[in-house]
Short mmCIF file of C-alpha atoms and ligand atoms in Angstrom, two decimals:
data_model
loop_
_atom_site.label_atom_id
_atom_site.label_comp_id
_atom_site.label_asym_id
_atom_site.label_seq_id
_atom_site.Cartn_x
_atom_site.Cartn_y
_atom_site.Cartn_z
CA MET H 13 -57.97 3.99 -151.32
CA ILE H 14 -59.95 0.91 -150.47
CA LYS H 15 -56.74 -0.90 -149.46
CA GLY H 16 -55.77 2.08 -147.22
CA MET H 17 -59.18 1.97 -145.56
CA ASN H 18 -58.81 -1.71 -144.96
CA LYS H 19 -55.47 -1.09 -143.19
CA ILE H 20 -57.06 1.50 -140.99
CA GLY H 21 -59.95 -0.83 -140.45
CA LEU H 22 -57.52 -3.61 -139.44
CA ILE H 23 -55.65 -1.40 -137.01
CA PHE H 24 -58.90 -0.20 -135.57
CA GLY H 25 -60.14 -3.76 -135.30
CA LEU H 26 -56.99 -4.89 -133.54
CA PHE H 27 -57.24 -1.96 -131.14
CA VAL H 28 -60.81 -2.86 -130.36
CA VAL H 29 -59.93 -6.51 -129.80
CA SER H 30 -56.94 -5.60 -127.57
CA GLN H 31 -59.14 -3.23 -125.49
CA LEU H 32 -61.76 -6.02 -125.15
CA LEU H 33 -59.02 -8.42 -123.93
CA VAL H 34 -57.94 -5.84 -121.30
CA LEU H 35 -61.51 -5.31 -120.29
CA ASN H 36 -62.06 -8.99 -120.16
CA ALA H 37 -59.02 -9.61 -117.98
CA ARG H 38 -60.20 -6.88 -115.73
CA ALA H 39 -63.79 -8.26 -115.58
CA GLN H 40 -62.27 -11.71 -114.70
CA ASN H 41 -60.28 -10.20 -111.91
CA GLU H 42 -63.20 -8.30 -110.59
CA GLN H 43 -65.06 -11.53 -110.48
CA ARG H 44 -62.23 -13.05 -108.47
CA TYR H 45 -62.31 -10.17 -106.01
CA GLN H 46 -66.03 -10.62 -105.62
CA ALA H 47 -65.74 -14.41 -105.12
CA GLU H 48 -63.35 -13.84 -102.28
CA TYR H 49 -65.72 -11.21 -100.82
CA LEU H 50 -68.42 -13.84 -100.63
CA THR H 51 -66.04 -16.44 -99.24
CA ALA H 52 -64.72 -14.03 -96.57
CA LEU H 53 -68.26 -13.19 -95.61
CA LYS H 54 -69.04 -16.90 -95.23
CA LEU H 55 -65.83 -17.84 -93.31
CA ILE H 56 -65.94 -14.97 -90.90
CA GLN H 57 -69.27 -16.20 -89.63
CA ASN H 58 -67.56 -19.37 -88.34
CA ASN H 59 -65.78 -17.10 -85.81
CA LEU H 60 -69.01 -15.60 -84.45
CA GLN H 61 -70.19 -17.38 -81.30
CA THR H 62 -73.73 -18.13 -80.35
CA ASN H 63 -73.37 -16.13 -77.13
CA GLY H 64 -72.55 -12.97 -79.16
CA GLY H 65 -68.78 -13.00 -78.77
CA THR H 66 -66.24 -13.35 -81.56
CA VAL H 67 -62.97 -15.28 -81.50
CA ALA H 68 -59.94 -13.42 -82.94
CA ALA H 69 -59.14 -16.75 -84.65
CA PRO H 70 -60.15 -20.30 -84.02
CA SER H 71 -56.69 -21.23 -82.83
CA HIS H 72 -55.81 -22.58 -79.46
CA GLY H 73 -51.99 -22.49 -79.69
CA ASN H 74 -49.18 -20.93 -81.69
CA PRO H 75 -50.77 -18.46 -81.34
CA ASP H 76 -53.53 -18.85 -78.95
CA TYR H 77 -56.16 -16.46 -80.29
CA PHE H 78 -59.14 -18.16 -78.83
CA TYR H 79 -60.35 -14.97 -77.03
CA ASP H 80 -62.53 -12.05 -77.73
CA TRP H 81 -60.41 -9.04 -78.34
CA VAL H 82 -62.45 -5.82 -77.99
CA ARG H 83 -60.52 -4.18 -80.84
CA ASP H 84 -60.82 -7.05 -83.34
CA THR H 85 -64.51 -7.56 -82.48
CA SER H 86 -65.43 -3.86 -82.70
CA VAL H 87 -63.74 -3.28 -86.06
CA THR H 88 -65.47 -6.44 -87.30
CA MET H 89 -68.88 -5.74 -85.99
CA LYS H 90 -68.82 -2.18 -87.48
CA ASN H 91 -68.33 -3.75 -90.89
CA LEU H 92 -70.81 -6.55 -90.30
CA ILE H 93 -73.46 -3.93 -89.22
CA GLU H 94 -72.96 -2.07 -92.47
CA ILE H 95 -73.22 -5.29 -94.45
CA ALA H 96 -76.21 -6.68 -92.51
CA TYR H 97 -78.28 -3.58 -93.29
CA ASP H 98 -77.13 -3.08 -96.83
CA PRO H 99 -79.90 -3.91 -99.32
CA LYS H 100 -77.24 -5.35 -101.60
CA THR H 101 -76.49 -8.15 -99.19
CA ASP H 102 -78.44 -11.40 -99.87
CA PRO H 103 -81.45 -11.48 -97.56
CA ALA H 104 -80.57 -14.79 -95.75
CA THR H 105 -77.10 -13.54 -94.79
CA ALA H 106 -78.43 -10.16 -93.85
CA LYS H 107 -80.98 -11.79 -91.55
CA LYS H 108 -78.41 -13.99 -89.96
CA LEU H 109 -76.08 -11.11 -89.35
CA GLN H 110 -78.80 -8.96 -87.82
CA ILE H 111 -79.56 -11.66 -85.29
CA GLN H 112 -75.85 -11.94 -84.47
CA ILE H 113 -75.59 -8.12 -84.07
CA ASP H 114 -78.37 -8.25 -81.52
CA LEU H 115 -76.49 -10.89 -79.54
CA TRP H 116 -73.33 -8.82 -79.87
CA VAL H 117 -74.95 -5.81 -78.19
CA ASN H 118 -75.87 -8.06 -75.19
CA TRP H 119 -72.46 -9.61 -75.17
CA GLU H 120 -70.74 -6.29 -75.02
CA LEU H 121 -73.13 -4.97 -72.35
CA GLY H 122 -71.91 -8.06 -70.46
CA LEU H 123 -68.25 -7.30 -70.98
CA GLN H 124 -68.66 -3.74 -69.91
CA THR H 125 -70.16 -4.85 -66.57
CA ALA H 126 -68.34 -8.22 -66.01
CA TYR H 127 -66.86 -8.64 -62.61
CA GLN H 128 -63.15 -7.78 -62.75
CA PRO H 129 -60.62 -8.71 -60.08
CA PRO H 130 -58.58 -5.58 -59.12
CA THR H 131 -55.36 -6.91 -60.47
CA ASP H 132 -53.87 -9.42 -62.90
CA THR H 133 -52.19 -12.59 -61.62
CA GLN H 134 -48.98 -10.68 -60.98
CA GLY H 135 -50.66 -7.94 -58.94
CA ASN H 136 -50.77 -5.24 -61.71
CA ALA H 137 -53.93 -3.10 -62.00
CA LEU H 138 -56.68 -3.98 -64.42
CA TYR H 139 -58.42 -1.24 -66.36
CA GLY H 140 -62.16 -1.77 -66.64
CA LEU H 141 -63.30 -0.68 -70.08
CA GLY H 142 -59.62 -0.49 -71.19
CA GLU H 143 -59.19 -4.26 -70.81
CA PRO H 144 -58.21 -5.69 -74.20
CA ARG H 145 -59.38 -9.28 -74.14
CA PHE H 146 -61.90 -11.60 -72.62
CA PHE H 147 -62.46 -15.27 -72.37
CA LEU H 148 -65.42 -16.62 -74.39
CA SER H 149 -67.08 -17.09 -71.13
CA GLY H 150 -67.32 -13.32 -70.79
CA PHE H 151 -64.70 -13.04 -68.00
CA VAL H 152 -61.81 -10.67 -68.36
CA ASN H 153 -58.53 -12.40 -69.20
CA ASN H 154 -56.34 -11.37 -66.26
CA ASN H 155 -53.08 -12.80 -67.47
CA PRO H 156 -50.25 -10.31 -67.49
CA TRP H 157 -50.80 -8.38 -70.74
CA GLY H 158 -50.30 -5.00 -72.31
CA ARG H 159 -52.97 -2.85 -70.73
CA PRO H 160 -54.88 -0.64 -70.92
CA GLN H 161 -55.66 -0.70 -74.66
CA ASN H 162 -57.94 2.31 -74.93
CA ASP H 163 -58.63 2.05 -78.63
CA GLY H 164 -61.16 -0.67 -77.64
CA PRO H 165 -64.00 1.37 -76.19
CA ALA H 166 -63.55 4.00 -78.89
CA SER H 167 -63.82 1.33 -81.69
CA ARG H 168 -66.78 -0.26 -79.97
CA ALA H 169 -68.53 3.12 -79.76
CA LEU H 170 -67.96 3.63 -83.49
CA ALA H 171 -69.62 0.26 -84.14
CA GLY H 172 -72.41 1.03 -81.75
CA ILE H 173 -73.03 4.47 -83.23
CA THR H 174 -73.27 2.96 -86.71
CA LEU H 175 -75.91 0.66 -85.42
CA ALA H 176 -77.81 3.31 -83.55
CA GLN H 177 -78.01 5.58 -86.64
CA ILE H 178 -79.42 2.68 -88.63
CA TRP H 179 -81.95 1.73 -85.95
CA ILE H 180 -83.04 5.39 -85.60
CA ALA H 181 -83.50 5.67 -89.37
CA GLN H 182 -85.68 2.54 -89.13
CA GLY H 183 -87.77 4.11 -86.36
CA ARG H 184 -86.44 1.69 -83.72
CA LEU H 185 -85.83 4.35 -81.17
CA ALA H 186 -86.95 2.22 -78.23
CA ASP H 187 -84.20 -0.32 -79.03
CA VAL H 188 -81.62 2.45 -79.11
CA THR H 189 -82.74 3.91 -75.74
CA SER H 190 -83.04 0.59 -74.04
CA ARG H 191 -79.54 -0.67 -74.92
CA LEU H 192 -77.45 1.68 -76.95
CA TYR H 193 -77.82 5.24 -75.72
CA ARG H 194 -79.57 6.86 -72.81
CA MET H 195 -78.46 10.17 -71.29
CA GLU H 196 -78.57 9.10 -67.64
CA LEU H 197 -75.37 8.98 -65.55
CA PRO H 198 -73.72 6.76 -64.43
CA ALA H 199 -74.07 5.48 -67.93
CA ASN H 200 -75.65 2.09 -68.39
CA THR H 201 -75.99 1.83 -72.16
CA LEU H 202 -73.39 0.49 -74.52
CA ILE H 203 -72.39 3.67 -76.45
CA LYS H 204 -72.78 6.14 -73.50
CA ARG H 205 -70.53 4.01 -71.32
CA ASP H 206 -67.82 3.87 -73.86
CA LEU H 207 -68.11 7.62 -74.76
CA GLU H 208 -67.87 8.54 -71.09
CA TYR H 209 -64.78 6.43 -70.68
CA VAL H 210 -63.12 7.82 -73.89
CA ALA H 211 -63.94 11.42 -72.92
CA TYR H 212 -62.31 11.07 -69.47
CA HIS H 213 -59.46 8.70 -70.32
CA TRP H 214 -58.01 9.81 -73.67
CA ARG H 215 -55.09 11.58 -71.92
CA ASP H 216 -53.99 8.38 -70.23
CA PRO H 217 -51.00 6.62 -71.92
CA SER H 218 -52.25 3.48 -73.63
CA VAL H 219 -50.74 0.33 -74.97
CA ASP H 220 -51.03 0.37 -78.80
CA LEU H 221 -53.13 -1.84 -81.04
CA TRP H 222 -50.12 -4.27 -81.39
CA GLU H 223 -50.17 -4.61 -77.68
CA GLU H 224 -46.53 -3.68 -77.28
CA GLU H 225 -45.75 -0.12 -76.27
CA LYS H 226 -47.27 2.20 -73.74
CA ALA H 227 -47.37 5.79 -75.23
CA ASP H 228 -49.60 8.34 -76.84
CA HIS H 229 -50.60 6.63 -80.05
CA PHE H 230 -51.74 8.20 -83.30
CA TYR H 231 -54.11 5.25 -83.98
CA THR H 232 -55.73 5.27 -80.50
CA LEU H 233 -56.15 9.02 -80.36
CA THR H 234 -57.67 9.10 -83.83
CA VAL H 235 -60.29 6.46 -83.11
CA GLN H 236 -61.00 8.19 -79.76
CA LYS H 237 -61.39 11.61 -81.52
CA VAL H 238 -63.78 10.30 -84.18
CA SER H 239 -65.81 8.28 -81.66
CA LEU H 240 -66.44 11.56 -79.75
CA ILE H 241 -67.34 13.54 -82.89
CA LYS H 242 -69.86 10.95 -83.97
CA GLY H 243 -70.87 10.32 -80.40
CA ALA H 244 -71.63 14.06 -79.98
CA ALA H 245 -73.88 13.97 -83.02
CA LEU H 246 -75.76 10.96 -81.63
CA ALA H 247 -75.98 12.60 -78.13
CA ARG H 248 -77.62 15.60 -79.67
CA MET H 249 -80.17 13.52 -81.48
CA MET H 250 -80.91 11.75 -78.27
CA GLY H 251 -81.59 15.05 -76.47
CA ASP H 252 -78.34 14.89 -74.53
CA GLY H 253 -76.98 18.35 -75.52
CA GLY H 254 -74.79 18.89 -72.54
CA ALA H 255 -72.94 15.64 -73.21
CA ALA H 256 -72.74 16.51 -76.94
CA ASP H 257 -71.00 19.81 -76.15
CA PHE H 258 -68.58 18.02 -73.80
CA TYR H 259 -67.74 15.20 -76.26
CA GLU H 260 -67.15 17.82 -78.94
CA GLN H 261 -64.77 19.79 -76.74
CA GLN H 262 -62.78 16.71 -75.90
CA SER H 263 -62.59 15.72 -79.55
CA GLN H 264 -61.13 19.15 -80.34
CA LEU H 265 -58.59 18.82 -77.61
CA ILE H 266 -57.60 15.43 -79.02
CA ASP H 267 -57.37 16.93 -82.44
CA ALA H 268 -55.00 19.60 -81.20
CA LYS H 269 -52.83 16.90 -79.61
CA LEU H 270 -52.79 14.92 -82.84
CA GLN H 271 -51.11 17.85 -84.66
CA SER H 272 -47.94 17.14 -82.75
CA PHE H 273 -47.46 13.69 -84.35
CA TYR H 274 -46.32 15.11 -87.68
CA ASP H 275 -42.64 15.37 -88.03
CA PRO H 276 -41.89 17.94 -90.71
CA SER H 277 -38.14 17.07 -90.92
CA GLN H 278 -39.05 13.50 -92.03
CA ASN H 279 -42.40 14.41 -93.65
CA LEU H 280 -44.25 11.70 -91.80
CA ILE H 281 -46.76 11.10 -88.99
CA GLN H 282 -45.09 9.34 -86.10
CA TYR H 283 -47.05 6.37 -84.85
CA ALA H 284 -46.47 7.43 -81.27
CA ILE H 285 -45.05 10.12 -79.04
CA ASN H 286 -44.05 10.07 -75.36
CA ILE H 287 -43.22 6.32 -75.55
CA ASN H 288 -42.65 4.99 -72.10
CA PRO H 289 -38.96 3.99 -72.01
CA MET H 290 -39.80 0.74 -70.09
CA ALA H 291 -42.16 -0.21 -72.95
CA HIS H 292 -40.12 0.89 -75.87
CA LYS H 293 -39.20 -1.96 -78.21
CA SER H 294 -35.61 -1.83 -79.24
CA GLU H 295 -36.45 -3.18 -82.73
CA LYS H 296 -38.65 -0.13 -83.37
CA THR H 297 -36.01 2.11 -84.90
CA THR H 298 -38.21 4.17 -87.19
CA ALA H 299 -41.29 6.32 -86.55
CA LEU H 300 -43.19 4.35 -89.16
CA ASP H 301 -46.17 2.04 -88.45
CA VAL H 302 -49.06 0.92 -90.55
CA ALA H 303 -51.30 1.88 -87.60
CA VAL H 304 -51.32 5.41 -89.10
CA LEU H 305 -52.86 3.97 -92.28
CA LEU H 306 -55.40 1.90 -90.27
CA ALA H 307 -56.44 5.06 -88.40
CA ALA H 308 -57.18 6.72 -91.77
CA ILE H 309 -59.29 3.90 -93.25
CA GLN H 310 -61.16 2.85 -90.10
CA THR H 311 -62.56 6.33 -89.52
CA PHE H 312 -63.20 7.18 -93.18
CA ASP H 313 -66.92 7.72 -93.90
CA GLY H 314 -66.87 9.64 -97.18
CA GLN H 315 -64.50 12.06 -95.61
CA PHE H 316 -61.13 11.75 -93.84
CA TYR H 317 -60.61 12.53 -90.16
CA VAL H 318 -56.79 12.44 -90.59
CA PRO H 319 -54.50 14.97 -92.34
CA VAL H 320 -54.58 13.16 -95.65
CA ALA H 321 -51.52 14.57 -97.33
CA GLN H 322 -49.42 13.67 -94.34
CA VAL H 323 -50.85 10.16 -94.23
CA VAL H 324 -50.13 9.70 -97.98
CA ALA H 325 -46.48 10.80 -97.32
CA THR H 326 -46.21 8.38 -94.46
CA VAL H 327 -47.80 5.48 -96.37
CA GLN H 328 -45.32 6.08 -99.21
CA LYS H 329 -42.34 5.68 -96.83
CA LEU H 330 -43.84 2.57 -95.35
CA THR H 331 -44.53 1.08 -98.77
CA ASP H 332 -40.94 1.79 -99.81
CA TRP H 333 -39.55 0.09 -96.71
CA PHE H 334 -41.55 -3.17 -97.20
CA LYS H 335 -40.84 -3.19 -100.91
CA ASN H 336 -37.15 -3.15 -100.18
CA ASN H 337 -37.14 -5.52 -97.27
CA TYR H 338 -39.55 -8.37 -98.02
CA SER H 339 -38.16 -10.60 -100.69
CA ILE H 340 -41.65 -11.65 -101.70
CA ASN H 341 -42.13 -8.08 -102.93
CA GLN H 342 -39.61 -8.75 -105.60
CA VAL H 343 -42.19 -10.95 -107.40
CA THR H 344 -44.28 -8.21 -109.05
CA VAL H 345 -46.38 -10.17 -111.58
CA ASP H 346 -48.65 -13.16 -110.86
CA PRO H 347 -47.13 -15.82 -113.25
CA VAL H 348 -50.62 -17.39 -113.79
CA SER H 349 -53.07 -14.51 -114.00
CA LYS H 350 -50.27 -12.07 -115.24
CA MET H 351 -51.73 -9.47 -113.07
CA ASN H 352 -49.52 -6.86 -111.36
CA LEU H 353 -48.96 -7.48 -107.63
CA GLY H 354 -49.07 -4.69 -105.19
CA VAL H 355 -46.89 -4.31 -102.17
CA ALA H 356 -47.12 -6.81 -99.29
CA LEU H 357 -47.17 -4.73 -96.10
CA GLY H 358 -46.40 -5.65 -92.54
CA ARG H 359 -47.02 -3.83 -89.25
CA TYR H 360 -43.86 -1.75 -89.05
CA PRO H 361 -40.19 -1.93 -90.10
CA HIS H 362 -38.13 -4.59 -88.17
CA ASP H 363 -41.19 -6.17 -86.56
CA GLN H 364 -40.26 -9.45 -84.90
CA TYR H 365 -43.57 -11.06 -84.17
CA ASP H 366 -44.17 -14.06 -86.45
CA GLY H 367 -47.26 -15.30 -84.58
CA ILE H 368 -45.27 -17.48 -82.19
CA SER H 369 -42.46 -15.48 -80.78
CA THR H 370 -40.65 -12.14 -80.94
CA GLN H 371 -37.35 -13.77 -80.40
CA TYR H 372 -35.74 -13.31 -83.76
CA GLN H 373 -34.52 -10.24 -85.51
CA ASP H 374 -36.78 -9.11 -88.38
CA ALA H 375 -38.76 -12.41 -88.23
CA ALA H 376 -42.14 -10.90 -88.95
CA ASN H 377 -44.03 -11.06 -92.18
CA PRO H 378 -46.56 -9.23 -94.19
CA TRP H 379 -50.12 -9.10 -92.83
CA PHE H 380 -53.24 -9.40 -94.93
CA LEU H 381 -54.92 -6.70 -92.98
CA ALA H 382 -52.02 -4.22 -93.68
CA THR H 383 -51.80 -5.17 -97.32
CA LEU H 384 -55.56 -4.64 -97.79
CA ALA H 385 -55.51 -1.42 -95.92
CA LEU H 386 -53.45 0.15 -98.69
CA GLY H 387 -56.04 -0.95 -101.27
CA GLU H 388 -58.84 0.46 -99.19
CA PHE H 389 -56.99 3.71 -98.69
CA ALA H 390 -56.47 4.13 -102.47
CA CYS H 391 -60.23 3.73 -103.01
CA ASP H 392 -61.03 6.19 -100.21
CA LEU H 393 -58.61 8.69 -101.81
CA LYS H 394 -60.40 8.14 -105.11
CA ALA H 395 -63.75 8.69 -103.48
CA VAL H 396 -62.72 12.18 -102.24
CA GLY H 397 -61.12 13.04 -105.59
CA TYR H 398 -57.70 13.25 -104.07
CA LYS H 399 -55.05 14.58 -106.39
CA ALA H 400 -51.38 14.89 -105.77
CA SER H 401 -48.38 15.10 -108.03
CA THR H 402 -46.42 12.53 -106.08
CA GLY H 403 -47.26 9.60 -104.01
CA LEU H 404 -49.73 6.81 -104.44
CA GLY H 405 -51.19 7.90 -107.70
CA SER H 406 -52.64 11.12 -108.87
CA SER H 407 -55.52 10.13 -111.13
CA PRO H 408 -58.59 8.06 -110.33
CA ALA H 409 -57.30 5.42 -112.76
CA GLU H 410 -54.00 5.15 -110.99
CA LEU H 411 -55.64 4.88 -107.60
CA THR H 412 -57.85 2.12 -108.91
CA GLN H 413 -54.81 0.34 -110.19
CA VAL H 414 -53.13 0.65 -106.75
CA ALA H 415 -56.16 -0.90 -105.08
CA PHE H 416 -56.46 -3.69 -107.66
CA ASN H 417 -52.79 -4.54 -107.29
CA GLN H 418 -53.28 -4.99 -103.52
CA PHE H 419 -56.23 -7.35 -104.15
CA ASN H 420 -54.04 -9.22 -106.64
CA ARG H 421 -51.33 -9.49 -104.04
CA VAL H 422 -53.77 -11.01 -101.53
CA LEU H 423 -55.28 -13.40 -103.99
CA TYR H 424 -51.82 -14.54 -105.05
CA HIS H 425 -50.89 -15.56 -101.44
CA MET H 426 -54.21 -16.68 -100.19
CA ASN H 427 -55.04 -20.39 -99.79
CA ALA H 428 -56.94 -21.87 -102.69
CA ASP H 429 -60.11 -22.18 -100.55
CA GLY H 430 -60.07 -18.49 -99.83
CA ALA H 431 -59.04 -18.84 -96.17
CA LEU H 432 -57.04 -15.94 -94.79
CA SER H 433 -54.57 -16.21 -91.87
CA GLU H 434 -52.92 -13.30 -90.10
CA GLN H 435 -49.56 -13.26 -91.94
CA PHE H 436 -47.93 -14.69 -95.03
CA ASN H 437 -44.33 -15.61 -95.33
CA ARG H 438 -41.97 -12.75 -96.39
CA ASP H 439 -39.78 -15.11 -98.41
CA ASN H 440 -42.04 -17.90 -99.80
CA GLY H 441 -45.50 -16.20 -99.55
CA PHE H 442 -47.33 -18.98 -97.78
CA GLU H 443 -49.89 -18.23 -95.16
CA MET H 444 -48.65 -18.15 -91.55
CA SER H 445 -49.60 -17.49 -87.95
CA ALA H 446 -53.25 -17.50 -86.82
CA PRO H 447 -55.41 -19.29 -89.33
CA HIS H 448 -58.85 -17.82 -90.27
CA LEU H 449 -58.07 -14.51 -88.64
CA THR H 450 -61.33 -12.63 -88.15
CA TRP H 451 -59.69 -9.30 -88.72
CA SER H 452 -58.14 -10.47 -91.98
CA TYR H 453 -61.58 -11.34 -93.29
CA THR H 454 -62.94 -8.04 -91.98
CA SER H 455 -60.21 -6.07 -93.79
CA TYR H 456 -61.15 -7.82 -97.01
CA LEU H 457 -64.79 -7.08 -96.65
CA SER H 458 -64.06 -3.50 -95.77
CA ALA H 459 -61.50 -2.96 -98.62
CA TYR H 460 -63.82 -4.60 -101.18
CA ARG H 461 -66.80 -2.43 -100.06
CA ALA H 462 -64.62 0.71 -100.33
CA CYS H 463 -63.64 -0.18 -103.96
CA PHE H 464 -66.89 -1.67 -105.42
C1 LIG V 516 -48.81 -10.91 -78.71
C2 LIG V 516 -49.42 -9.75 -79.30
O1 LIG V 516 -50.73 -9.99 -79.62
C3 LIG V 516 -48.60 -9.28 -80.50
O2 LIG V 516 -49.15 -8.23 -81.14
C4 LIG V 516 -47.24 -8.92 -79.99
O3 LIG V 516 -46.44 -8.51 -81.08
C5 LIG V 516 -46.63 -10.03 -79.19
N1 LIG V 516 -47.49 -10.54 -78.19
C6 LIG V 516 -45.34 -9.60 -78.58
O4 LIG V 516 -45.50 -8.60 -77.61
C1 LIG V 517 -52.14 -9.44 -82.34
C2 LIG V 517 -52.30 -8.10 -82.94
O1 LIG V 517 -51.14 -7.39 -82.79
C3 LIG V 517 -53.48 -7.39 -82.22
O2 LIG V 517 -53.70 -6.16 -82.87
C4 LIG V 517 -54.73 -8.22 -82.22
O3 LIG V 517 -55.66 -7.57 -81.45
C5 LIG V 517 -54.49 -9.67 -81.71
N1 LIG V 517 -53.32 -10.21 -82.34
C6 LIG V 517 -55.68 -10.53 -81.90
O4 LIG V 517 -55.93 -10.64 -83.32
#
């Protein structure tokens, strides 16, 4: 009897110890995730300029990213605004970021109204608010480039609206009216200018976020739609009811258009439709692009603004492709930490851009921002209690595991000092292309905040 009890006691004891070890390993990993959050938050600040601009990466060649891209900066500032006004952020960092955010508003007001020559250096039209990138002097970059990129004003509006809502809650209405939103037309405040542009230009074909193809893009239209939904709510608060109605109507029209991106025969959302034949890239032989996943996470605010089951199906197909095509994905356990490694994701199947050229077949690599997007998406799915029998995971525990595996993948390839570049090599896993990419840090901050 006593012997028997001892045996049960022993088994129970071993069980408890093994559970503690699992918990301990998990706690250690969570500490590693947090350490990189703090490092990313520190390193990203090196890319913020004293004039309010942000460099995409502090790199002057191969690739030359020493410009302010409206997209990269907007996605970044939206996250930094949330961090700066989050009581969990340490006060010194919060203060510094709040000062930078103030400078950023002025910087963007400058970009919106900067003098623009009518054409680029080859005589092609420039596009005002649709211009994708600027010199750090605040002048438009008028080299021949993929333009317009109409996700820019929409993303900037999303960042601005986030800030306006915080300032309104703090009683800083005068700051909102002076720089962020005033109802008068022609618009001369940051958000109103962008919303007017989006509301009147979303039908225009646009070059995508990868700056490659002119078409109707799922990513661009989704950020445009959500900027108008949130813009309408802000407009109403600011007593601009007529504009609010108009923005809402336009967002519904965009929503109707977005329905046509789903291809039931393949069960996926096509990244684009109506691709301009002159712009179509021959290597893009599938309808898959991680841009669809980015559209889902960048607009998530506790609810999704995309058809979530269709995005899950699309992400599943993307994940399968990268699993099968990047040799680094055959390494599935970190030999040191023994943690499972998630899937390293790139931009789209058969991408050729390795940060220097697009000359070689299938030369491109996984991107940190794409790999982290999957982790963030899993946490967003968990937050809404998403359940599906197939796909990324059906229980909260499985979704957490998917997310942690993506963090593990990133920590496995990241430099020892926590620096994140744009890509990491598909065969040997080492960091490549633009070093200290602002958007890589942003995607880490954003994924971490979605999960913890
Ligand atoms: C540079 C762009 O930034 C990149 O996204 C693109 O793939 C290459 N040019 C090739 O068009
Ligand atoms: C190339 C990427 O494709 C594009 O999305 C980004 O805006 C620029 N690099 C700058 O990071």
